[in-house]
Coordinates of C-alpha atoms (C1' of nucleotides) in Angstrom, one line a residue:
Chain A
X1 CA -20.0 7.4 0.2
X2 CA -20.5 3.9 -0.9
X3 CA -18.4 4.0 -4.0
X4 CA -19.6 0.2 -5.1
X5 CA -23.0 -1.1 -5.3
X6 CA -24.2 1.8 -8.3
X7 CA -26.9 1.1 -10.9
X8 CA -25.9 0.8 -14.7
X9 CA -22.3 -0.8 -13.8
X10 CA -21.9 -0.9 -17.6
X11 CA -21.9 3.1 -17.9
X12 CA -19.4 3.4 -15.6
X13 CA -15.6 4.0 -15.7
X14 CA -14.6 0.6 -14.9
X15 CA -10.9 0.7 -13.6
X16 CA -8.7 -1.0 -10.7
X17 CA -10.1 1.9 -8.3
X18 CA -13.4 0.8 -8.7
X19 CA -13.2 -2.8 -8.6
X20 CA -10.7 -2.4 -5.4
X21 CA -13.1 -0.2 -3.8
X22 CA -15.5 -2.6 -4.7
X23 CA -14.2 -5.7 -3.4
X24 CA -13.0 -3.6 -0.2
X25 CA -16.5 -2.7 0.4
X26 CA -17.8 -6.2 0.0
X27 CA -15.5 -7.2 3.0
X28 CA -15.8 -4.6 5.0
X29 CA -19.8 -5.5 4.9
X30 CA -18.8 -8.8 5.5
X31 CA -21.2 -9.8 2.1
X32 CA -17.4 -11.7 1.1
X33 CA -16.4 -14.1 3.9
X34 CA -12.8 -14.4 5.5
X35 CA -10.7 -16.9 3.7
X36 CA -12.8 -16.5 0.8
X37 CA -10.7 -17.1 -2.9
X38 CA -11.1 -14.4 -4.7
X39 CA -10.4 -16.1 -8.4
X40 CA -8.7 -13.8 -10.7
X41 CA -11.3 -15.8 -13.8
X42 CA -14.3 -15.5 -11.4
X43 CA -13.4 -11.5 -10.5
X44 CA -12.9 -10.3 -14.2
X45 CA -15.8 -12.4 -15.3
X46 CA -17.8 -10.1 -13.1
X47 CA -17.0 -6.6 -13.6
X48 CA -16.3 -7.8 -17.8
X49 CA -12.8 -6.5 -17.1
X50 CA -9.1 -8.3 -18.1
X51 CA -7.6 -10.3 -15.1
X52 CA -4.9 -7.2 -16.2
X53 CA -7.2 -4.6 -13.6
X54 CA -8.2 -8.2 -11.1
X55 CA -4.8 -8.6 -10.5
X56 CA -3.8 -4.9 -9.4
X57 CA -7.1 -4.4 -7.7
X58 CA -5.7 -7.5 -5.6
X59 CA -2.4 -6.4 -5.3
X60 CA -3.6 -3.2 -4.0
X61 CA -6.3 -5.0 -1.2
X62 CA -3.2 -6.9 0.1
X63 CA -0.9 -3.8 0.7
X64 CA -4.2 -2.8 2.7
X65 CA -4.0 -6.0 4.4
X66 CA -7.4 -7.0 3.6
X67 CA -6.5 -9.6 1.3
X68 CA -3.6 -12.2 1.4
X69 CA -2.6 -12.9 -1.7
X70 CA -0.5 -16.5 -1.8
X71 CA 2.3 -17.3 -4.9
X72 CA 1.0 -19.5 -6.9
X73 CA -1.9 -20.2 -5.2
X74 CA -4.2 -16.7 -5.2
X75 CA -5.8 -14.4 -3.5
X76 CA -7.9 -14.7 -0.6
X77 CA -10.3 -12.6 1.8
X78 CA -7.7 -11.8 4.8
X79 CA -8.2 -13.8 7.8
X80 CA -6.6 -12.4 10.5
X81 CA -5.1 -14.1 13.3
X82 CA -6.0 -13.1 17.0
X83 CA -2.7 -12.4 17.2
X84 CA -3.2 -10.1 14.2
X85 CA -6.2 -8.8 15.5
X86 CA -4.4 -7.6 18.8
X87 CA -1.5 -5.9 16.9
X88 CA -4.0 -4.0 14.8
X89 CA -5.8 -2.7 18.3
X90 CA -2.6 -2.1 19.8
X91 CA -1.5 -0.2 17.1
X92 CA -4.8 2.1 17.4
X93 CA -4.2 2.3 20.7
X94 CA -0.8 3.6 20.4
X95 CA -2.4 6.3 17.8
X96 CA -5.4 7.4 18.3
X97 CA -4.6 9.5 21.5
X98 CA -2.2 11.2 19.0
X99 CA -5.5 11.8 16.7
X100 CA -7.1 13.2 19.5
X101 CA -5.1 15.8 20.5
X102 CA -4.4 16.6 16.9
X103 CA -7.7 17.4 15.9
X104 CA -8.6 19.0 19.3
X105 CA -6.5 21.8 17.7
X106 CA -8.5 22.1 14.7
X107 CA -11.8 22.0 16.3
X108 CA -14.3 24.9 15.9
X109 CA -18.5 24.9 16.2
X110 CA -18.7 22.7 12.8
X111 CA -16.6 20.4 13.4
X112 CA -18.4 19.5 16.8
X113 CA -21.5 20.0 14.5
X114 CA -20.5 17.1 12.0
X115 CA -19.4 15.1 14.9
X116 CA -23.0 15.5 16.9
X117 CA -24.9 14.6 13.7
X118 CA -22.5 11.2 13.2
X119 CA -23.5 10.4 16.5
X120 CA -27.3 10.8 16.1
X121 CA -27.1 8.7 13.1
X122 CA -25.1 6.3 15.1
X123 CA -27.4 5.8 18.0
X124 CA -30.5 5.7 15.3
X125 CA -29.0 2.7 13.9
X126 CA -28.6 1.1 17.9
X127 CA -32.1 1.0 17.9
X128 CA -32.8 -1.2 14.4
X129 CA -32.4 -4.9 14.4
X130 CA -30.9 -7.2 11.7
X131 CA -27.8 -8.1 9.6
X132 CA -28.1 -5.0 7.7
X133 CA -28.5 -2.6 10.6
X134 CA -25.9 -4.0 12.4
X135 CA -23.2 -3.9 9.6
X136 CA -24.8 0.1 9.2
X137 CA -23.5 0.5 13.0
X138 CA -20.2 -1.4 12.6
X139 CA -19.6 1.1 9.8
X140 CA -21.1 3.8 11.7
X141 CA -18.6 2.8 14.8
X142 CA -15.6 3.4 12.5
X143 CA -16.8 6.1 11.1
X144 CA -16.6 8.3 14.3
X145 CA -12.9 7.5 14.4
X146 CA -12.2 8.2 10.4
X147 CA -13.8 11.4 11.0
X148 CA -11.4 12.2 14.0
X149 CA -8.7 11.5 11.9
X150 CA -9.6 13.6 9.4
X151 CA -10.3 16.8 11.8
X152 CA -6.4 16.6 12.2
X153 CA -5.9 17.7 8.3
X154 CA -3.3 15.1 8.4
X155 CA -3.5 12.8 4.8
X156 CA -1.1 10.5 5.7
X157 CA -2.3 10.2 9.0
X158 CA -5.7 9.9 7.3
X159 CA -4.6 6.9 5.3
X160 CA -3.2 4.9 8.2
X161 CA -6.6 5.1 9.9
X162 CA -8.9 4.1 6.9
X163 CA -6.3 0.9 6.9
X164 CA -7.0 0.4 10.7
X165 CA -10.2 1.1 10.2
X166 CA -11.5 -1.2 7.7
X167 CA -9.2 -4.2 8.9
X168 CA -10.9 -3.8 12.2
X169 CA -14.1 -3.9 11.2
X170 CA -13.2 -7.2 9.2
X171 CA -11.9 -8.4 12.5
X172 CA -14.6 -7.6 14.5
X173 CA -17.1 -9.0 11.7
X174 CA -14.7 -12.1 12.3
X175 CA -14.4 -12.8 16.0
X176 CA -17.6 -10.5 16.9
X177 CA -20.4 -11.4 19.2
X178 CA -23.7 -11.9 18.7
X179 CA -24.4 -9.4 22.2
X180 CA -22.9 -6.3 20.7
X181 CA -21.6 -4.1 23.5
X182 CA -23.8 -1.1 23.1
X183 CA -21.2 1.3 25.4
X184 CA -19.3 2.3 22.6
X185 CA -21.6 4.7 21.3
X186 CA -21.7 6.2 24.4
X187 CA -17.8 6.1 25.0
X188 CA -18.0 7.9 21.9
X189 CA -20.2 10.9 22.9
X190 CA -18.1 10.8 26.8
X191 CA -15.3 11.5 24.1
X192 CA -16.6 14.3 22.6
X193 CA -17.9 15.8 25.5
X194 CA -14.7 15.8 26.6
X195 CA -13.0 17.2 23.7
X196 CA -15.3 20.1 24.3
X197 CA -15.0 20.6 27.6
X198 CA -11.0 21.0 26.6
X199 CA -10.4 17.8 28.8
X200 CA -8.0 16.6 26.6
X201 CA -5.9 13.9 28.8
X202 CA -9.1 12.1 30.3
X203 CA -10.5 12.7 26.9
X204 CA -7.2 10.4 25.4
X205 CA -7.8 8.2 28.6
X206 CA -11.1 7.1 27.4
X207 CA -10.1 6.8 24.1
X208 CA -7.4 4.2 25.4
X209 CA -10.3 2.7 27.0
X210 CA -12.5 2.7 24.2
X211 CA -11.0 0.6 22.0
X212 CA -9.6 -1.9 24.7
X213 CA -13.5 -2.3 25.4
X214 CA -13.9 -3.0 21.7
X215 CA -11.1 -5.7 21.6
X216 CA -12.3 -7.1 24.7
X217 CA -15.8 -7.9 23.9
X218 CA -14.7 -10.5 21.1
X219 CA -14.1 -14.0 20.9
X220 CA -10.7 -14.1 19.6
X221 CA -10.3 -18.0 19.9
X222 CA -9.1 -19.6 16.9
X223 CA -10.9 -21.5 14.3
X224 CA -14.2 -20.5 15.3
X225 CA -16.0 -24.0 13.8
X226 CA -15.9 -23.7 10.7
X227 CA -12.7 -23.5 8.4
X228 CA -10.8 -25.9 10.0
X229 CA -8.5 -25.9 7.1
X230 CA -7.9 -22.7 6.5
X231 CA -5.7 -22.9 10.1
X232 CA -3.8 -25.3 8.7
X233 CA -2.9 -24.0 5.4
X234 CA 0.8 -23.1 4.3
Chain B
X1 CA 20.6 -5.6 4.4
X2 CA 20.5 -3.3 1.2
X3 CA 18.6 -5.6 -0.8
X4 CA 19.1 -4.3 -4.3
X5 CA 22.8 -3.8 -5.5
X6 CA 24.1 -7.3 -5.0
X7 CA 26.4 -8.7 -7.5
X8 CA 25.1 -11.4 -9.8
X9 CA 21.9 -9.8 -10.3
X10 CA 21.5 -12.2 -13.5
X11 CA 21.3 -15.3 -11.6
X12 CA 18.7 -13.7 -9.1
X13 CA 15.4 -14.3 -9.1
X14 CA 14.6 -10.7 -10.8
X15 CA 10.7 -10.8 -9.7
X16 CA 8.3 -7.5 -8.7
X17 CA 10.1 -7.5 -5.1
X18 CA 13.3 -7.0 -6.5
X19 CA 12.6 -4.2 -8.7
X20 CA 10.4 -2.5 -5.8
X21 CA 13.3 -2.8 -3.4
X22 CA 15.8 -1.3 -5.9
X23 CA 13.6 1.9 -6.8
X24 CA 13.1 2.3 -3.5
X25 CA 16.7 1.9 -2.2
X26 CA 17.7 4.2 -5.0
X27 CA 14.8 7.0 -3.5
X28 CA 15.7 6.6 -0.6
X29 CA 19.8 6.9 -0.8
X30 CA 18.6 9.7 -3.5
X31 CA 21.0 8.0 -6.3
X32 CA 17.1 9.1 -8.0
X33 CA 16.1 12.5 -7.6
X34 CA 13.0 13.8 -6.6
X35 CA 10.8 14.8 -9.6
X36 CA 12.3 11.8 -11.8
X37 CA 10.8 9.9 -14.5
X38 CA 10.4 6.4 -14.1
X39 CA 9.7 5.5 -17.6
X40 CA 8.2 2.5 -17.7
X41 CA 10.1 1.1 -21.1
X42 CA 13.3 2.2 -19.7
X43 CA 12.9 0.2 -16.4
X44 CA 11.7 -3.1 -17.8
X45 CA 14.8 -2.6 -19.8
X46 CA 16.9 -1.5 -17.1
X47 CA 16.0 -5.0 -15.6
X48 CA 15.9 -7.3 -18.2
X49 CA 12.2 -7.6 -18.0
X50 CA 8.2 -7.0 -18.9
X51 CA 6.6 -3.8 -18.5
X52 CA 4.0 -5.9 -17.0
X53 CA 6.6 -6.1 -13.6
X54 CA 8.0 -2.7 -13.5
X55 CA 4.2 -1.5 -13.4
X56 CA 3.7 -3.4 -10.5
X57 CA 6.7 -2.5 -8.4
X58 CA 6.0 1.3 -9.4
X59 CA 2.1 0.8 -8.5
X60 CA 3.9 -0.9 -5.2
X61 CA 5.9 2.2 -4.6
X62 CA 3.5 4.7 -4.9
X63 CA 1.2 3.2 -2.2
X64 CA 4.6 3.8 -0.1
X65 CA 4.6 7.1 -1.1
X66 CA 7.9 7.2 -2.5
X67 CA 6.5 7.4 -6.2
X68 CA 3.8 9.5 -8.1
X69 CA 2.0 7.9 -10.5
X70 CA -0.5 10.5 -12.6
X71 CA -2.6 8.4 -15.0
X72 CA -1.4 8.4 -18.8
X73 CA 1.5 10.5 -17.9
X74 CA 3.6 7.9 -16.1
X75 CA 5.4 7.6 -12.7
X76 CA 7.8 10.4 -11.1
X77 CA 9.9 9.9 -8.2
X78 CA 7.9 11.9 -5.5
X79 CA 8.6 15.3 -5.0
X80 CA 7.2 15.6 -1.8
X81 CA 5.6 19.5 -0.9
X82 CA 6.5 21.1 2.6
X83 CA 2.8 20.4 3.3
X84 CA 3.3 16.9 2.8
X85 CA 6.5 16.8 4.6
X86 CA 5.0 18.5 7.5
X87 CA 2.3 15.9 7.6
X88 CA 4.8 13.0 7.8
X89 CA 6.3 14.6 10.8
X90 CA 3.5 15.7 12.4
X91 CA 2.2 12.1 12.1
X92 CA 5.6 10.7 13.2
X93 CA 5.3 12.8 16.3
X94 CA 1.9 11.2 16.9
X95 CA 2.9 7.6 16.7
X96 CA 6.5 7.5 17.9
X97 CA 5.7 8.2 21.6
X98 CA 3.3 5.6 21.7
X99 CA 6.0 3.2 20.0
X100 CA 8.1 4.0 22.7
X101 CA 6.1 3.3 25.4
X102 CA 4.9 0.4 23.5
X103 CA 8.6 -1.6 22.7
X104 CA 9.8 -0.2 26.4
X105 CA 7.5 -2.5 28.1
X106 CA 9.4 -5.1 26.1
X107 CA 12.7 -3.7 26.8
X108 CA 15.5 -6.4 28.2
X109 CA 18.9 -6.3 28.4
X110 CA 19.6 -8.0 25.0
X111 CA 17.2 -4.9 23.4
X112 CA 19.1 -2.3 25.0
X113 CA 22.0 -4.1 23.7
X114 CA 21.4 -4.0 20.2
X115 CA 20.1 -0.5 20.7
X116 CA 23.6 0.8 21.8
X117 CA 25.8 -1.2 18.8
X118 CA 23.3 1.1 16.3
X119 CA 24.5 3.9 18.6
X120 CA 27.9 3.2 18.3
X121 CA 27.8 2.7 14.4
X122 CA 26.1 5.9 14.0
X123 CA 28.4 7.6 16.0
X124 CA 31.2 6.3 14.0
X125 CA 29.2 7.3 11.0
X126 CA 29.3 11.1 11.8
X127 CA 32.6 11.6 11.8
X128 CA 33.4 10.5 8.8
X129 CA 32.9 13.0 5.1
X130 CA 31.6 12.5 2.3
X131 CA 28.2 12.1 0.2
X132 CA 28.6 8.5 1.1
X133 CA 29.0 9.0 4.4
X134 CA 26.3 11.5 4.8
X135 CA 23.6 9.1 2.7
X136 CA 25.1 6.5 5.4
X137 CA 24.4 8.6 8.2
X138 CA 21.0 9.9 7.0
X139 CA 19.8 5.7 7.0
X140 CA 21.5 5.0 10.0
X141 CA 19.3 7.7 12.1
X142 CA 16.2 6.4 10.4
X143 CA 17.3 3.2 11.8
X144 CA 17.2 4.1 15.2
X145 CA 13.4 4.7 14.6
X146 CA 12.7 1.5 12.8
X147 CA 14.4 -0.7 15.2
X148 CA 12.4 0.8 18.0
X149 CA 9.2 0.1 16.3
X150 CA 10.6 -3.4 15.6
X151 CA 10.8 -3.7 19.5
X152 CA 6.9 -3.4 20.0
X153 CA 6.9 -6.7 18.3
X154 CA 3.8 -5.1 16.2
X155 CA 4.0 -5.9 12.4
X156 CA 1.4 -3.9 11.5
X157 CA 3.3 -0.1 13.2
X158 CA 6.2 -1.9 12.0
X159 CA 5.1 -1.6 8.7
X160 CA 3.6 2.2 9.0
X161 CA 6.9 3.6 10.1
X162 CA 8.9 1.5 7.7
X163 CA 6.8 3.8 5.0
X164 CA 7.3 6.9 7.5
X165 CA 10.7 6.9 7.6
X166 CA 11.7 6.1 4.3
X167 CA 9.2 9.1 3.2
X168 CA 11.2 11.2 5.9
X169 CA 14.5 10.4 4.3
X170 CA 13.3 11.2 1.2
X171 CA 12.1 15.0 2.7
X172 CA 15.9 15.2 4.6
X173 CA 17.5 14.8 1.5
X174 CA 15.3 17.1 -0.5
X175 CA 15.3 20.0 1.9
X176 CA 18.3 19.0 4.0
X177 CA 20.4 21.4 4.8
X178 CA 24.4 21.2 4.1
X179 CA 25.3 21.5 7.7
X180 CA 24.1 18.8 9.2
X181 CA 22.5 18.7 12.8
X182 CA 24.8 16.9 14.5
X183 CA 22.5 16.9 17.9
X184 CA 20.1 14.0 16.4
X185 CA 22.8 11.2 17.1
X186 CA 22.9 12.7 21.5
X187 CA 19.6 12.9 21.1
X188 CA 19.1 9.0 20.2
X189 CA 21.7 8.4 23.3
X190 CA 19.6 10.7 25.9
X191 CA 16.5 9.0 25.0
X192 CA 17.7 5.0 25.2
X193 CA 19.1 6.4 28.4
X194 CA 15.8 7.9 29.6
X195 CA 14.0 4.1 28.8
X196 CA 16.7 2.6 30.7
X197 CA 15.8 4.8 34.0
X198 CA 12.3 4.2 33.2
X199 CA 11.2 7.5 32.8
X200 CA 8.7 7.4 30.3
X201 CA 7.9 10.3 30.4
X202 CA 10.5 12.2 29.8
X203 CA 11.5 10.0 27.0
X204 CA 8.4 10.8 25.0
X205 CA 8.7 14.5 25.5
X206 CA 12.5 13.8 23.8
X207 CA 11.5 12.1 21.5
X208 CA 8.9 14.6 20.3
X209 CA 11.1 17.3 20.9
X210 CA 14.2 15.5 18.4
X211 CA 11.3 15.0 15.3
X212 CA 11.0 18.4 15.7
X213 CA 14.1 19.5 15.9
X214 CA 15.0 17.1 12.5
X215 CA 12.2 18.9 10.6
X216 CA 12.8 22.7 11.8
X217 CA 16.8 21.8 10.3
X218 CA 15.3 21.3 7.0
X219 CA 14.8 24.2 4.8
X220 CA 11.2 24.1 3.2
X221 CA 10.7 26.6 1.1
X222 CA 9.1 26.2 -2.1
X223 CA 10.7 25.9 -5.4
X224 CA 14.3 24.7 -4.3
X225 CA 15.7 26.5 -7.7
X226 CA 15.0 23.9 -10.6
X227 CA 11.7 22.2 -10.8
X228 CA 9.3 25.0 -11.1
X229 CA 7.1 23.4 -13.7
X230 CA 6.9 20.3 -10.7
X231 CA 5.3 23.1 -8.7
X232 CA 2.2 23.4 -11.0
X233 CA 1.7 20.3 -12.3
X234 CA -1.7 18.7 -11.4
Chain C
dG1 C1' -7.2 -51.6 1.0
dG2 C1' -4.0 -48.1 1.2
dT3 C1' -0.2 -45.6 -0.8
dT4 C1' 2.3 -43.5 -4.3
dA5 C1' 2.8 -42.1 -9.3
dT6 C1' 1.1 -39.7 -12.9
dA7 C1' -1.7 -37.2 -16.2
dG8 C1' -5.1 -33.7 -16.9
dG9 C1' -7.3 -29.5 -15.8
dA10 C1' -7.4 -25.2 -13.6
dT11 C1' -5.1 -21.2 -12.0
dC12 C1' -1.4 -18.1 -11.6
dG13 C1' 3.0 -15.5 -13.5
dT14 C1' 5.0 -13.1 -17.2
dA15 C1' 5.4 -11.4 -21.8
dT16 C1' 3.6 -9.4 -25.7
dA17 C1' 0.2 -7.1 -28.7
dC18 C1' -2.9 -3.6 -29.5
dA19 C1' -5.7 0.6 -28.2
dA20 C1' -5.9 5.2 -26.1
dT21 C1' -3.7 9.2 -24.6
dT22 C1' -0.2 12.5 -24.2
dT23 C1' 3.5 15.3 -25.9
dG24 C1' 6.2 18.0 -28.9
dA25 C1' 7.2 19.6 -33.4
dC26 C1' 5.9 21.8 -37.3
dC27 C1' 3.3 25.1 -39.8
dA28 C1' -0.3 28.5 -40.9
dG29 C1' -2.3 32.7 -39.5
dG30 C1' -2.4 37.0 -36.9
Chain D
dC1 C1' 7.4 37.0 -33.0
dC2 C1' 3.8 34.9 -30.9
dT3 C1' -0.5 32.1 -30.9
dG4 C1' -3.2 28.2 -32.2
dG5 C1' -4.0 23.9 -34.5
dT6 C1' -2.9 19.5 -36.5
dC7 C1' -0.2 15.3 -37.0
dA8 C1' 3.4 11.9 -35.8
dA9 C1' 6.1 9.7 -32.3
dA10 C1' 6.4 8.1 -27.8
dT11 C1' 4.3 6.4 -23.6
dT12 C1' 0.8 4.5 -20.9
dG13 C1' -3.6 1.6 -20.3
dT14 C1' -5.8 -2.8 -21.2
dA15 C1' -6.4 -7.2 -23.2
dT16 C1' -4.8 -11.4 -24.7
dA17 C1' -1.4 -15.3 -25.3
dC18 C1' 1.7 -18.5 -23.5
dG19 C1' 4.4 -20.9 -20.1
dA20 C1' 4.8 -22.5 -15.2
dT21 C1' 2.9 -24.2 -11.1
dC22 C1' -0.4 -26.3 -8.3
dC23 C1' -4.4 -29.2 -7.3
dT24 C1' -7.1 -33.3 -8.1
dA25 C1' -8.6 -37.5 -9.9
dT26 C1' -7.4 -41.8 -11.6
dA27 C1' -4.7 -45.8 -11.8
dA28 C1' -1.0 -48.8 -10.9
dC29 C1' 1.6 -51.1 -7.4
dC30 C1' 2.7 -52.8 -2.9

DNA sequence: GGTTATAGGATCGTATACAATTTGACCAGG
DNA sequence: CCTGGTCAAATTGTATACGATCCTATAACC
């Protein structure tokens, strides 16, 4: 699943897809900070590639929207705004009902099977502590909604989702809490439950719900402390 | 508006953007056919520059969709499958009601304004002949769509049905029929009507209804004729 | 001392060069 | 005539070279 992080780099085919999924990975995880520069020197020194592959592996990230990439200037780890942050959620909103009642068509016994053993793993995870185990449940908490999306057998729906996906979980990394709400994992099983019982318009209703409690529970005020500058930039 | 085709193009700044726009004008008002090569060489000629820019803008392109690019055999103009094409409805009926409710909660009188001149134009539009005036008439509906998403004021949809429309064009004009439906344009009308009496509801269920009524007008079979080889390719 | 001008280094943008792969033609063999 | 294989031309993949732009540190001037 992790398509970075794999022993004996050097033996593998090292192309833009890799270093893209790569870097992606890194920010997703949060182990690359927002508003980080992502040098196209420093990159290629690092996977021993050309700044040929760097460049396109950039150019990529920003169509995704997880990098900005500035004329002149570089690339950098995407930042987003709050107001960015609330388009992206309103955009899922707007959505993810749709998902819903898409793959609610497809359903049969396995896919309600996958779905119960994503949620076990997800509520495992609620019960570790530290960094790691929390990025494990970020990822896990997107996870639940990639795998909706792709019960609708729906590619291009697909791709649009991985986007939001993995831009929220950079904005939630971003403007996050330290008190993660621990209600979304069970919104996420009400969800389900629903789905099963064929309850599909309370079922969308939650869903609405869901991710309104995840944008709530943030602290979208800007500039939290730190990079003053970056606010200020262009 | 058209952003390729301008006269001068010598004294323009001829950068990745450019070339990206013109392809994709050029898909999109099918001057390219579906299934053609984009020879890299050719293109860089074409435009006066490096390979190094045309790769970008095609690498550009087919993250839109609008171009295949199969490694070491180069980049096609996407022939999209009836699959596919289903999928890009199917997903444009699972975002587009939630646009609608989304830009009608923004909806003033200077919306609804700019709503109806697009009306008139396309009206004007469909009684004309012609390639031209078909081509014309296929953007102008597409239009309609965009400018609704423009209303919810959400960069980030914005962007998602720029890419869905443009694919849908591409689909209309591969599997389009010669008569054309001539009920999308009343359709448009009925639903800004519906917004403007603040039935919702009923709006939605339009608008669902008229995506599916554009796709069941096309004619999806496999194989239109010529490209058989496309059909086994990869 | 503070401000502006300027020079140097660093980084990005574009073009070109070279390597790897595909493609199509030609030819030998069945 | 058809099949299969080999080689050359064409095309893409990647790396490198060079020019343009930006940033920063230093110095001159007010």
């Amino acid at each position: 699943m992790n398509t970075a992080a794999r022993p004996f780099e050097d033996q593998i085919d090292v192309s833009t897809q890799y270093i893209r999924d790569s870097i992606r990975d890194a920010i997703v995880d949060r182990r690359l900070a927002p508003g980080t520069k992502l040098s196209e020197t420093d990159v290629s020194a690092l996977f021993k590639v050309s700044r040929t592959l760097v460049r396109g592996a950039l150019q990529a990230l920003s169509y995704e929207g997880l990098v900005n990439v500035e004329k002149n200037r570089g690339a950098f780890v995407a930042y987003p705004s709050p107001e960015e942050a609330r388009q992206i959620f309103a955009t899922r909103r707007m959505i993810e009902p749709g998902i819903l009642r898409e793959a609610a068509k497809n359903m049969g016994p396995s896919y309600f099977e996958r779905l119960r053993q994503l949620l076990t793993e997800e509520g495992r995870l609620m019960g570790e502590r530290g960094q790691t185990a929390r990025r494990a449940e970020i990822k896990a908490s997107g996870d639940f909604h990639l795998m909706l999306a792709s019960m609708t057998g729906n590619a291009v729906m697909e791709r649009f989702m991985d986007e939001l996906v993995a831009r929220s979980s950079l904005v939630i990394a971003l403007y996050g809490q330290s008190a993660i709400s621990s209600c979304g994992h069970q919104e996420h099983q009400d969800i389900v439950a629903l789905i099963e019982c064929g309850d599909l318009d309370r079922a969308c209703h939650l869903m609405i719900h869901h991710i309104d409690h995840i944008e709530k529970d943030l602290d979208m005020r800007e500039n939290k402390g730190s990079d003053l500058k970056e606010a200020f930039k262009l």
